[in-house]
mmCIF file of C-alpha atoms in Angstrom:
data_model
loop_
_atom_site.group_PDB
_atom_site.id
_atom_site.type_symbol
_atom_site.label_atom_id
_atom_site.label_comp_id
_atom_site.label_asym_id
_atom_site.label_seq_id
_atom_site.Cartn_x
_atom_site.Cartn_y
_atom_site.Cartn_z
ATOM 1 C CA UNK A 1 33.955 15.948 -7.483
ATOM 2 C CA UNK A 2 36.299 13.715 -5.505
ATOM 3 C CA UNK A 3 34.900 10.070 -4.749
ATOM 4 C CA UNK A 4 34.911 10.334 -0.519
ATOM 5 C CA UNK A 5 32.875 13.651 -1.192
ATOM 6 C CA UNK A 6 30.849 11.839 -3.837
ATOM 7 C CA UNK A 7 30.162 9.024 -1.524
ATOM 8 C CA UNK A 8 29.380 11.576 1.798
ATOM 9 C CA UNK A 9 26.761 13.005 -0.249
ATOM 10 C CA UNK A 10 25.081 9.664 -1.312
ATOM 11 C CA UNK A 11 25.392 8.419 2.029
ATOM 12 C CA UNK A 12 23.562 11.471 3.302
ATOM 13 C CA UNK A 13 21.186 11.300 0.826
ATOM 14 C CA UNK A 14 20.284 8.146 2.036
ATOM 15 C CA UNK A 15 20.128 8.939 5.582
ATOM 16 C CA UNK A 16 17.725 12.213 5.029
ATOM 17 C CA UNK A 17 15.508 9.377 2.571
ATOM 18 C CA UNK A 18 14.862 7.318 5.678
ATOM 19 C CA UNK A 19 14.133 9.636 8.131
ATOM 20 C CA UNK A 20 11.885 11.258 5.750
ATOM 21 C CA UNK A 21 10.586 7.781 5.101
ATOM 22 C CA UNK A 22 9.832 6.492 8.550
ATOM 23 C CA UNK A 23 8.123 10.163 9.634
ATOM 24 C CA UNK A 24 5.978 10.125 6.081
ATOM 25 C CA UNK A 25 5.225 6.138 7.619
ATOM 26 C CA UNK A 26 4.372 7.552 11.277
ATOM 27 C CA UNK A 27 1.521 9.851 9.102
ATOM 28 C CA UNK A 28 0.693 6.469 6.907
ATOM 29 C CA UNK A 29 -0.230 4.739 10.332
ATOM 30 C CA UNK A 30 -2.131 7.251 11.534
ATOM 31 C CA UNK A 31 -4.285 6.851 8.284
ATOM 32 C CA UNK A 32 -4.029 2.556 7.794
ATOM 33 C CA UNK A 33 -5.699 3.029 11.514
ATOM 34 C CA UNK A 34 -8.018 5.710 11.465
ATOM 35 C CA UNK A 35 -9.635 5.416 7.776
ATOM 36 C CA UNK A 36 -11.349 2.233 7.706
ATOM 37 C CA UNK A 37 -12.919 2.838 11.114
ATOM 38 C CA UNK A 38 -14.268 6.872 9.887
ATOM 39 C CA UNK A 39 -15.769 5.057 6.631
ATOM 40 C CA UNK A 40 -17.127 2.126 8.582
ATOM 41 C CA UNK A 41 -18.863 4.936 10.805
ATOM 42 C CA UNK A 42 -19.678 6.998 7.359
ATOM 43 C CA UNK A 43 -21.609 3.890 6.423
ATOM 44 C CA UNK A 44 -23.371 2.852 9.478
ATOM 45 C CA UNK A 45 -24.808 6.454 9.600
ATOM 46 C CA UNK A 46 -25.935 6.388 6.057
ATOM 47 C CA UNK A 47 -27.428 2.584 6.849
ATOM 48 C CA UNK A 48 -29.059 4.279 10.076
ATOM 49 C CA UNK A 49 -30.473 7.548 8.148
ATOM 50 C CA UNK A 50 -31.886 5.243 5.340
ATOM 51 C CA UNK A 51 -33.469 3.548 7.849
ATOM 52 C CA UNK A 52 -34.198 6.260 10.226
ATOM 53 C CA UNK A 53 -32.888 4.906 13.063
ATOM 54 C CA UNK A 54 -30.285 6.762 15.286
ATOM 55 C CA UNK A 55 -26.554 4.993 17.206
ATOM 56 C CA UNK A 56 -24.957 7.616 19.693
ATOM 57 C CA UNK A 57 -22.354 5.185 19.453
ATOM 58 C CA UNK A 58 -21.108 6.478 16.194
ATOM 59 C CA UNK A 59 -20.645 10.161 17.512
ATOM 60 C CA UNK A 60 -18.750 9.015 20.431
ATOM 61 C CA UNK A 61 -16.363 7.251 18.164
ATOM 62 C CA UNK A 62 -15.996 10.135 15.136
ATOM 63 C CA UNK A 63 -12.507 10.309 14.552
ATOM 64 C CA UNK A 64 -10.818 12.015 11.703
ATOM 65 C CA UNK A 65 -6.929 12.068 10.002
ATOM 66 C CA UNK A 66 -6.139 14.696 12.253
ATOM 67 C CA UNK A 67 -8.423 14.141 15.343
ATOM 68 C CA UNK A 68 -7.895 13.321 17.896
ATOM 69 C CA UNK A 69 -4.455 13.066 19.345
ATOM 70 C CA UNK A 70 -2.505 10.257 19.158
ATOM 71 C CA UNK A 71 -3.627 7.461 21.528
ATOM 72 C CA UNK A 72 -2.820 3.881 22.615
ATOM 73 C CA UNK A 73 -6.221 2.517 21.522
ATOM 74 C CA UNK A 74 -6.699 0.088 24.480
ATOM 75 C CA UNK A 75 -6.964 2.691 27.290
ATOM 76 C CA UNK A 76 -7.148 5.824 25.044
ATOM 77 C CA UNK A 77 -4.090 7.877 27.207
ATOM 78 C CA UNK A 78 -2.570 10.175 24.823
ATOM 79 C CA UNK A 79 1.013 9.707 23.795
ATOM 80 C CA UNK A 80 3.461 11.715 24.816
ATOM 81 C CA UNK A 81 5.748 13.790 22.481
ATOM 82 C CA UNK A 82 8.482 10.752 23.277
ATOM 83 C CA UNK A 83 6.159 8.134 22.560
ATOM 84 C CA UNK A 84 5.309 8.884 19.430
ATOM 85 C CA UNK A 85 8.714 9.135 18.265
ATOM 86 C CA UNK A 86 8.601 7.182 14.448
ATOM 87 C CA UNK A 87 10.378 3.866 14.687
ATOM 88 C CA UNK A 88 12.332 4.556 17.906
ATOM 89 C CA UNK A 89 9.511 4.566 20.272
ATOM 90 C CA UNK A 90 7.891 1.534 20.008
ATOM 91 C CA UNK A 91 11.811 0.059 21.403
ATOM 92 C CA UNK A 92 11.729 2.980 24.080
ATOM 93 C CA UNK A 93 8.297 1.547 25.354
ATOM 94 C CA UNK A 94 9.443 -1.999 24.780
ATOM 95 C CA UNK A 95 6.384 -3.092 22.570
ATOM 96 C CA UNK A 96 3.892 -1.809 24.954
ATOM 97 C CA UNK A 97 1.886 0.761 26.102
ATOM 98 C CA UNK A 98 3.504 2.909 28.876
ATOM 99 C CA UNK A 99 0.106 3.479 31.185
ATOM 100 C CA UNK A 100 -2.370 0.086 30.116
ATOM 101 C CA UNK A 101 0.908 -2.461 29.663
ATOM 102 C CA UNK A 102 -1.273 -3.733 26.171
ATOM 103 C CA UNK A 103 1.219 -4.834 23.689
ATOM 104 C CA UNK A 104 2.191 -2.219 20.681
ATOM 105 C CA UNK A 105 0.762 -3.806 17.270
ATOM 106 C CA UNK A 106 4.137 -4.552 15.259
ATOM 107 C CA UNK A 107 2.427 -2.859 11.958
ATOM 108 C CA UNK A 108 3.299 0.394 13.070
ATOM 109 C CA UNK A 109 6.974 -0.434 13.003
ATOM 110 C CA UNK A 110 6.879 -2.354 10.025
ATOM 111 C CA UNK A 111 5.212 0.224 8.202
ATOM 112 C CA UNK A 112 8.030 2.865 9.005
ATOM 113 C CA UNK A 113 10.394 0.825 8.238
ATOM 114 C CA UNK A 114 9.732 0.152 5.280
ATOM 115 C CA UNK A 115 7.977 3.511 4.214
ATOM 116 C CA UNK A 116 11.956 4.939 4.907
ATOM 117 C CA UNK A 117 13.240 1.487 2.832
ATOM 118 C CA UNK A 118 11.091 2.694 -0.378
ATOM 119 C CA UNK A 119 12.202 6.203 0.387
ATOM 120 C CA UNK A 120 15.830 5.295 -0.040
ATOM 121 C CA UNK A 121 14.901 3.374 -2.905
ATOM 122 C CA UNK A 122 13.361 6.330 -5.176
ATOM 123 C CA UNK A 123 16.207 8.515 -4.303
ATOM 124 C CA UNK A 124 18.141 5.915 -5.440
ATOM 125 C CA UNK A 125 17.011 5.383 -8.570
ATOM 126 C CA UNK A 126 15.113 8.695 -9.505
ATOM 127 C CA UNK A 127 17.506 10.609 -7.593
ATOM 128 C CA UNK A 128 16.314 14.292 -6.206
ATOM 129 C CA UNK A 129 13.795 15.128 -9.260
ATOM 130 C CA UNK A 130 9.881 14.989 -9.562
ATOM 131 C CA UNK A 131 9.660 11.853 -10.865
ATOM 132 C CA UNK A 132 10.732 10.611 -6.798
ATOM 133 C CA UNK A 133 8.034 12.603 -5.359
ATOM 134 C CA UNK A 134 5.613 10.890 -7.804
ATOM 135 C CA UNK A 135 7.049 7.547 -6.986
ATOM 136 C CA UNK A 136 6.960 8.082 -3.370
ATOM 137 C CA UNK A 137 3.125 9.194 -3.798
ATOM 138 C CA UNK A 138 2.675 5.816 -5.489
ATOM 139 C CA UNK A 139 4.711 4.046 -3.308
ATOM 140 C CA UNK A 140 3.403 5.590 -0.119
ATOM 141 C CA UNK A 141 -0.073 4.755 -1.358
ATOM 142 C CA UNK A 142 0.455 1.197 -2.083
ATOM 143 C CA UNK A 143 2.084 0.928 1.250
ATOM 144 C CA UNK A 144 -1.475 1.834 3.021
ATOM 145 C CA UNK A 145 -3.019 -0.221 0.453
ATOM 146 C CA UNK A 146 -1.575 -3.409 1.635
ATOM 147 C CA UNK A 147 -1.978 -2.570 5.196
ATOM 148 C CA UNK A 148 -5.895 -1.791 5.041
ATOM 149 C CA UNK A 149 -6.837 -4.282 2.556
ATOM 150 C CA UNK A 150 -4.616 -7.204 4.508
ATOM 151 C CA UNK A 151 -6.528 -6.036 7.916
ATOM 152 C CA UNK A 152 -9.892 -4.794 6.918
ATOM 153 C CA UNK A 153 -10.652 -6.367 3.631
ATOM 154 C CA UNK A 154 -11.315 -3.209 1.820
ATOM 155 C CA UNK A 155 -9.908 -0.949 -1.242
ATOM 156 C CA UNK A 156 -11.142 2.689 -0.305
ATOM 157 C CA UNK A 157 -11.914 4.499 -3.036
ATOM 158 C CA UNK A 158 -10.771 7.842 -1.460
ATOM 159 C CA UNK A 159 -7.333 6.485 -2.337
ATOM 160 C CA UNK A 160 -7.475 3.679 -5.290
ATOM 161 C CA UNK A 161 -9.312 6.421 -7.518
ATOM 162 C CA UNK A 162 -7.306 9.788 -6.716
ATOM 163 C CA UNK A 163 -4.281 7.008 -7.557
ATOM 164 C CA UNK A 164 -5.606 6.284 -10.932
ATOM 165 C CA UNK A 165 -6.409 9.550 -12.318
ATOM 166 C CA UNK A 166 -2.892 10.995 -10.717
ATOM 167 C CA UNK A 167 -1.254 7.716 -12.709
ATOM 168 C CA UNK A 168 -2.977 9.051 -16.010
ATOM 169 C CA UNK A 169 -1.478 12.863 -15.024
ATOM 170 C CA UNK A 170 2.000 11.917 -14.625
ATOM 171 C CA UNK A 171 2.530 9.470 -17.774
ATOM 172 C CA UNK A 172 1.174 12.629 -19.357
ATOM 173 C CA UNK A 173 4.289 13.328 -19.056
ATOM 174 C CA UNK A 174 6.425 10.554 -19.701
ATOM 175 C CA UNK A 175 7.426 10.058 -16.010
ATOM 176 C CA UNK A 176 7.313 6.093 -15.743
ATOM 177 C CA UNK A 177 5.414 5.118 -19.391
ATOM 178 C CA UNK A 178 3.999 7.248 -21.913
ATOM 179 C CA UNK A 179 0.906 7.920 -22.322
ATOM 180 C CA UNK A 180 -1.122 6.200 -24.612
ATOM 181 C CA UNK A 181 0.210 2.930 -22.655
ATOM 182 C CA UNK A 182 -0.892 4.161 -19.273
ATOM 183 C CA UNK A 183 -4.371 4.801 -20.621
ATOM 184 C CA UNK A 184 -4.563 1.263 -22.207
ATOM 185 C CA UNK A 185 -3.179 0.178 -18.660
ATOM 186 C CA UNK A 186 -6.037 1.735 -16.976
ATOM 187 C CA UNK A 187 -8.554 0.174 -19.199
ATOM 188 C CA UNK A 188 -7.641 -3.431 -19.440
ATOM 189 C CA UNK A 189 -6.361 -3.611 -16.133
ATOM 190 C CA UNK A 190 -10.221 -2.644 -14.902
ATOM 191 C CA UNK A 191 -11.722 -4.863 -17.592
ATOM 192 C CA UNK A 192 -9.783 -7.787 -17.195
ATOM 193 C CA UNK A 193 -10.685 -8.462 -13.511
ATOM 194 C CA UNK A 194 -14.408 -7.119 -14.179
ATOM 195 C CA UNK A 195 -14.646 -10.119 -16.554
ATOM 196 C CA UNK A 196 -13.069 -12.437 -14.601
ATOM 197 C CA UNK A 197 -15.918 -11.536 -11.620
ATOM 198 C CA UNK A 198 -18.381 -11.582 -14.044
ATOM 199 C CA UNK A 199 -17.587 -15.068 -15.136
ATOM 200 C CA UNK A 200 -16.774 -16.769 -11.758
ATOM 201 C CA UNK A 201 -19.736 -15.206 -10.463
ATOM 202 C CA UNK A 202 -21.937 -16.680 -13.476
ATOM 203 C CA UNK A 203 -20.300 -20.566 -13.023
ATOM 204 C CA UNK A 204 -20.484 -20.205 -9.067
ATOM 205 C CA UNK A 205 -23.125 -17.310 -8.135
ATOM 206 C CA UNK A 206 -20.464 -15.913 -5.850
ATOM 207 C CA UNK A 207 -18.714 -13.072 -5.352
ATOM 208 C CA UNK A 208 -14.546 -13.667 -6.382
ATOM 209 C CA UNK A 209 -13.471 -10.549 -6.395
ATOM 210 C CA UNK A 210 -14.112 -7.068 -4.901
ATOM 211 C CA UNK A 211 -14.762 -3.893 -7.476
ATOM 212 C CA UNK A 212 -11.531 -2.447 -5.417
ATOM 213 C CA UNK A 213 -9.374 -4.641 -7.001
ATOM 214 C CA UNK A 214 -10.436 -3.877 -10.590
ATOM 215 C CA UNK A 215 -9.621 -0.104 -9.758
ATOM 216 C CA UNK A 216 -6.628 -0.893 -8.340
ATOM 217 C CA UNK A 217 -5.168 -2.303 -10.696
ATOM 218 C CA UNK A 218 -6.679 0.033 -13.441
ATOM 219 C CA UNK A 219 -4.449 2.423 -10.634
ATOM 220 C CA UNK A 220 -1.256 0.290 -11.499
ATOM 221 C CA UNK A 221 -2.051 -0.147 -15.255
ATOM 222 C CA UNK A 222 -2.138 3.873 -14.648
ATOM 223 C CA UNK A 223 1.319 4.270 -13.158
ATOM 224 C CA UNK A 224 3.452 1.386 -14.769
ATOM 225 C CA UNK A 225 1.612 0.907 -18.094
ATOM 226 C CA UNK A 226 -0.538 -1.931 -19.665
ATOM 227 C CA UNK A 227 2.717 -3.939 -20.658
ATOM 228 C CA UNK A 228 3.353 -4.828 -17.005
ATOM 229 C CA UNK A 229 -0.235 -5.658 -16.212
ATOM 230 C CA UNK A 230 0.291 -9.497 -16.887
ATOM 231 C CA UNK A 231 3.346 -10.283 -15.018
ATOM 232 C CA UNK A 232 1.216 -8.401 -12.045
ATOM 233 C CA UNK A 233 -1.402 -10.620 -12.430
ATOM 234 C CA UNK A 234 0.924 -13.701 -12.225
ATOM 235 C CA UNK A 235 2.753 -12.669 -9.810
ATOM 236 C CA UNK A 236 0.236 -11.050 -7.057
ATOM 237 C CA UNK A 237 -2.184 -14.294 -8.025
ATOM 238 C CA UNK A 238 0.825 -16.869 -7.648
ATOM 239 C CA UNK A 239 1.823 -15.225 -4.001
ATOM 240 C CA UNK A 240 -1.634 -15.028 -2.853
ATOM 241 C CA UNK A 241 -1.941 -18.784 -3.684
ATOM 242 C CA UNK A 242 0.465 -19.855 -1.800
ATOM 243 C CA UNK A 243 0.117 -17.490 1.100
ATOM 244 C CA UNK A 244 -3.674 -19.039 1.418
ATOM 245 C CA UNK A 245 -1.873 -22.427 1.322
ATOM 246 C CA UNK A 246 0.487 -21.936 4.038
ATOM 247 C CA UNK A 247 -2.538 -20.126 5.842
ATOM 248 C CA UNK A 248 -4.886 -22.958 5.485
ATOM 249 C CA UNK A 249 -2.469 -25.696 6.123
ATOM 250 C CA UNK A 250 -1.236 -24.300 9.562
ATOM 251 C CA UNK A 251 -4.694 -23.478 10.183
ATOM 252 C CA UNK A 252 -4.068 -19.544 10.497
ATOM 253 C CA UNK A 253 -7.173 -18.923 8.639
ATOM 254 C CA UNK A 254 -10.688 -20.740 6.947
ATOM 255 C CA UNK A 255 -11.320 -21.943 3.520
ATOM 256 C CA UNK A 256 -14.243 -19.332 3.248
ATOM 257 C CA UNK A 257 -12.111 -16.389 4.758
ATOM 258 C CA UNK A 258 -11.539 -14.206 1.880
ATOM 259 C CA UNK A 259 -7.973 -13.333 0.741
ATOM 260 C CA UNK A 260 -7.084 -9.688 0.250
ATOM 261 C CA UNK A 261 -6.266 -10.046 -3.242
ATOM 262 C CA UNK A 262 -5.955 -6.105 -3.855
ATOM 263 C CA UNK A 263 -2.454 -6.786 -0.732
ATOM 264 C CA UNK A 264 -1.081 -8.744 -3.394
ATOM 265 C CA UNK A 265 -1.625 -6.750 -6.534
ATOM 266 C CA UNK A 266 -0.136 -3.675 -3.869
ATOM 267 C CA UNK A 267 2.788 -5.462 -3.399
ATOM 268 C CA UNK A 268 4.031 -6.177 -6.734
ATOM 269 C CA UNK A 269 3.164 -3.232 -8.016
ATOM 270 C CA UNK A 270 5.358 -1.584 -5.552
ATOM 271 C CA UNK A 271 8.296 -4.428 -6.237
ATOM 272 C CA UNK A 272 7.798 -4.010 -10.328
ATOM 273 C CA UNK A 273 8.292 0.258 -9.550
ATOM 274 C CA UNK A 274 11.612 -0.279 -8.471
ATOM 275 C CA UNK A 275 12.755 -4.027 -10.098
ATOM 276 C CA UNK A 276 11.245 -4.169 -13.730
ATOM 277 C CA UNK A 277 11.925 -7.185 -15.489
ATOM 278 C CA UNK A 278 15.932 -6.507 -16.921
ATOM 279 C CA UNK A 279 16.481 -4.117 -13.948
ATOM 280 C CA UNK A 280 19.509 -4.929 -11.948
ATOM 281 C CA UNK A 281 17.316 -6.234 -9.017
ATOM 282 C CA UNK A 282 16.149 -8.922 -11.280
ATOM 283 C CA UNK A 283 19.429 -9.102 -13.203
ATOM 284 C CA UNK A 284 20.809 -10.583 -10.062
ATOM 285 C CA UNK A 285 18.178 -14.009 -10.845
ATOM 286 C CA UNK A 286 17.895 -13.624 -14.439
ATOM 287 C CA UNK A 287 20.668 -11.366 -15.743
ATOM 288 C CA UNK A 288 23.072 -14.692 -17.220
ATOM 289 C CA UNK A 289 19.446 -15.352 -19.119
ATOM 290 C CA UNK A 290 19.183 -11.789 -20.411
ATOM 291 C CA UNK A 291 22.920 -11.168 -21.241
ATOM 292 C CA UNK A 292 22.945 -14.462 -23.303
ATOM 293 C CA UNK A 293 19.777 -13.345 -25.212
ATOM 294 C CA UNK A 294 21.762 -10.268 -25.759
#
């Protein structure tokens, strides 16, 4: 195949991987917004039904993945078919909404954006094969991950534990690790923040950590195998440290505001799918390190 056709099909491929990308991230919005308010409701009914009591509030505001339309959430006018274009809308409407004037929350952007960036990125290195549509499922899971844990503090299970047992599935079959290292991953990436809960919580009597984050990253032990469950931990706890910092000292949050530590673990588990340690991205900081231990 001649080079300029060569390169005409790579740089369609990556064209089709972010439009893909920021549509799959339009659908990822629509659930980073809508799940943590259906379980919230899912709760408060089961709190009200233990407790027979009754909250017409909850009906009015029963919502599901699907249903309803797509709204602006201030005034609750549904969005026209050129509103709710991924990516391009929220610059067609300026940041705002078209009928209330409320301002357009920049996540929804962001989270296209870089939905299509990761998109690119598994094509890239996977190419078109089904080891990209299991990265993108990992990926695109992640990617809600950090959104919902970052705004509502929470790890639902109805995607940390679907992610584990799918992690377990496809290192059956040698997609990413094999899998006697994926079900090691699994287990000492859930026992090794368990214990660390347990023992803060015996020194302090508090609560450190959530039981999301030890199923998360049993999820990511899952997918990337027990060998890269320490430089996860460093990492994820090392940028979470220093975000708090940078919080605390420019007051944007409270020393007893919890951090979403299950963002962080998210994050670089995402970053270490695409950028293991001797991968090129890293090669670019450490490759005159790795080539001399060569």
């Amino acid at each position: 195949m001649e080079p300029e056709l060569i390169r005409l099909h790579s740089g369609a491929l990556t064209l089709l991987s972010f439009i893909f990308g920021v549509v799959f991230g339009s659908f990822l919005n629509v659930i980073i917004a809508r799940l943590p308010k259906k379980l919230e409701n899912q709760w408060r009914r089961e709190s009200l039904d233990y407790l027979q009591l009754s909250d017409t509030d909850i009906a009015e505001e029963e919502m599901g993945i699907s249903y309803p339309k797509s709204h602006c959430p201030n005034c609750k006018t549904i969005l026209k078919w050129w509103q709710n274009i991924p990516l391009i809308s929220f610059f067609l409407l300026r940041g705002r909404c078209s009928t209330c004037k409320k301002e357009i929350s920049l996540l929804y952007p962001i989270i296209e954006f870089f939905a299509g960036l990761i998109t690119i990125l598994s094509t890239t290195k996977f190419g078109l094969s089904s080891t990209t549509i299991y990265a993108l499922i990992f990926s695109y899971s992640l990617l809600a991950l950090i959104a919902i844990d970052a705004g509502h503090k929470i790890l639902p299970d109805i995607i940390t534990i679907p992610l584990l047992w799918m992690g377990l599935f496809v290192n059956s079959q040698d997609h990413f690790t094999n899998l006697h290292s994926a079900v090691l991953g699994a287990l000492l990436g859930y026992l090794f923040l368990w214990t660390v809960f347990q023992m803060f919580r015996l020194v302090t009597g508090k609560h450190g950590l959530g039981y999301g984050d030890f199923k998360l990253l049993a999820a990511i032990g899952a997918w990337l195998g027990w060998q890269l469950l320490p430089i996860t931990l460093v990492l994820s706890s090392l940028t979470a440290l220093i975000t708090g910092f940078i919080a605390l000292s420019f007051k944007l949050m409270k020393k007893e505001d919890p951090i979403p530590f299950g963002a962080f673990i998210s994050a670089v588990g995402l970053i270490l799918l695409y950028a293991e340690p001797g991968d090129a991205f890293f090669g670019l900081v450490f490759g005159e390190i790795i080539n001399k231990n060569n």
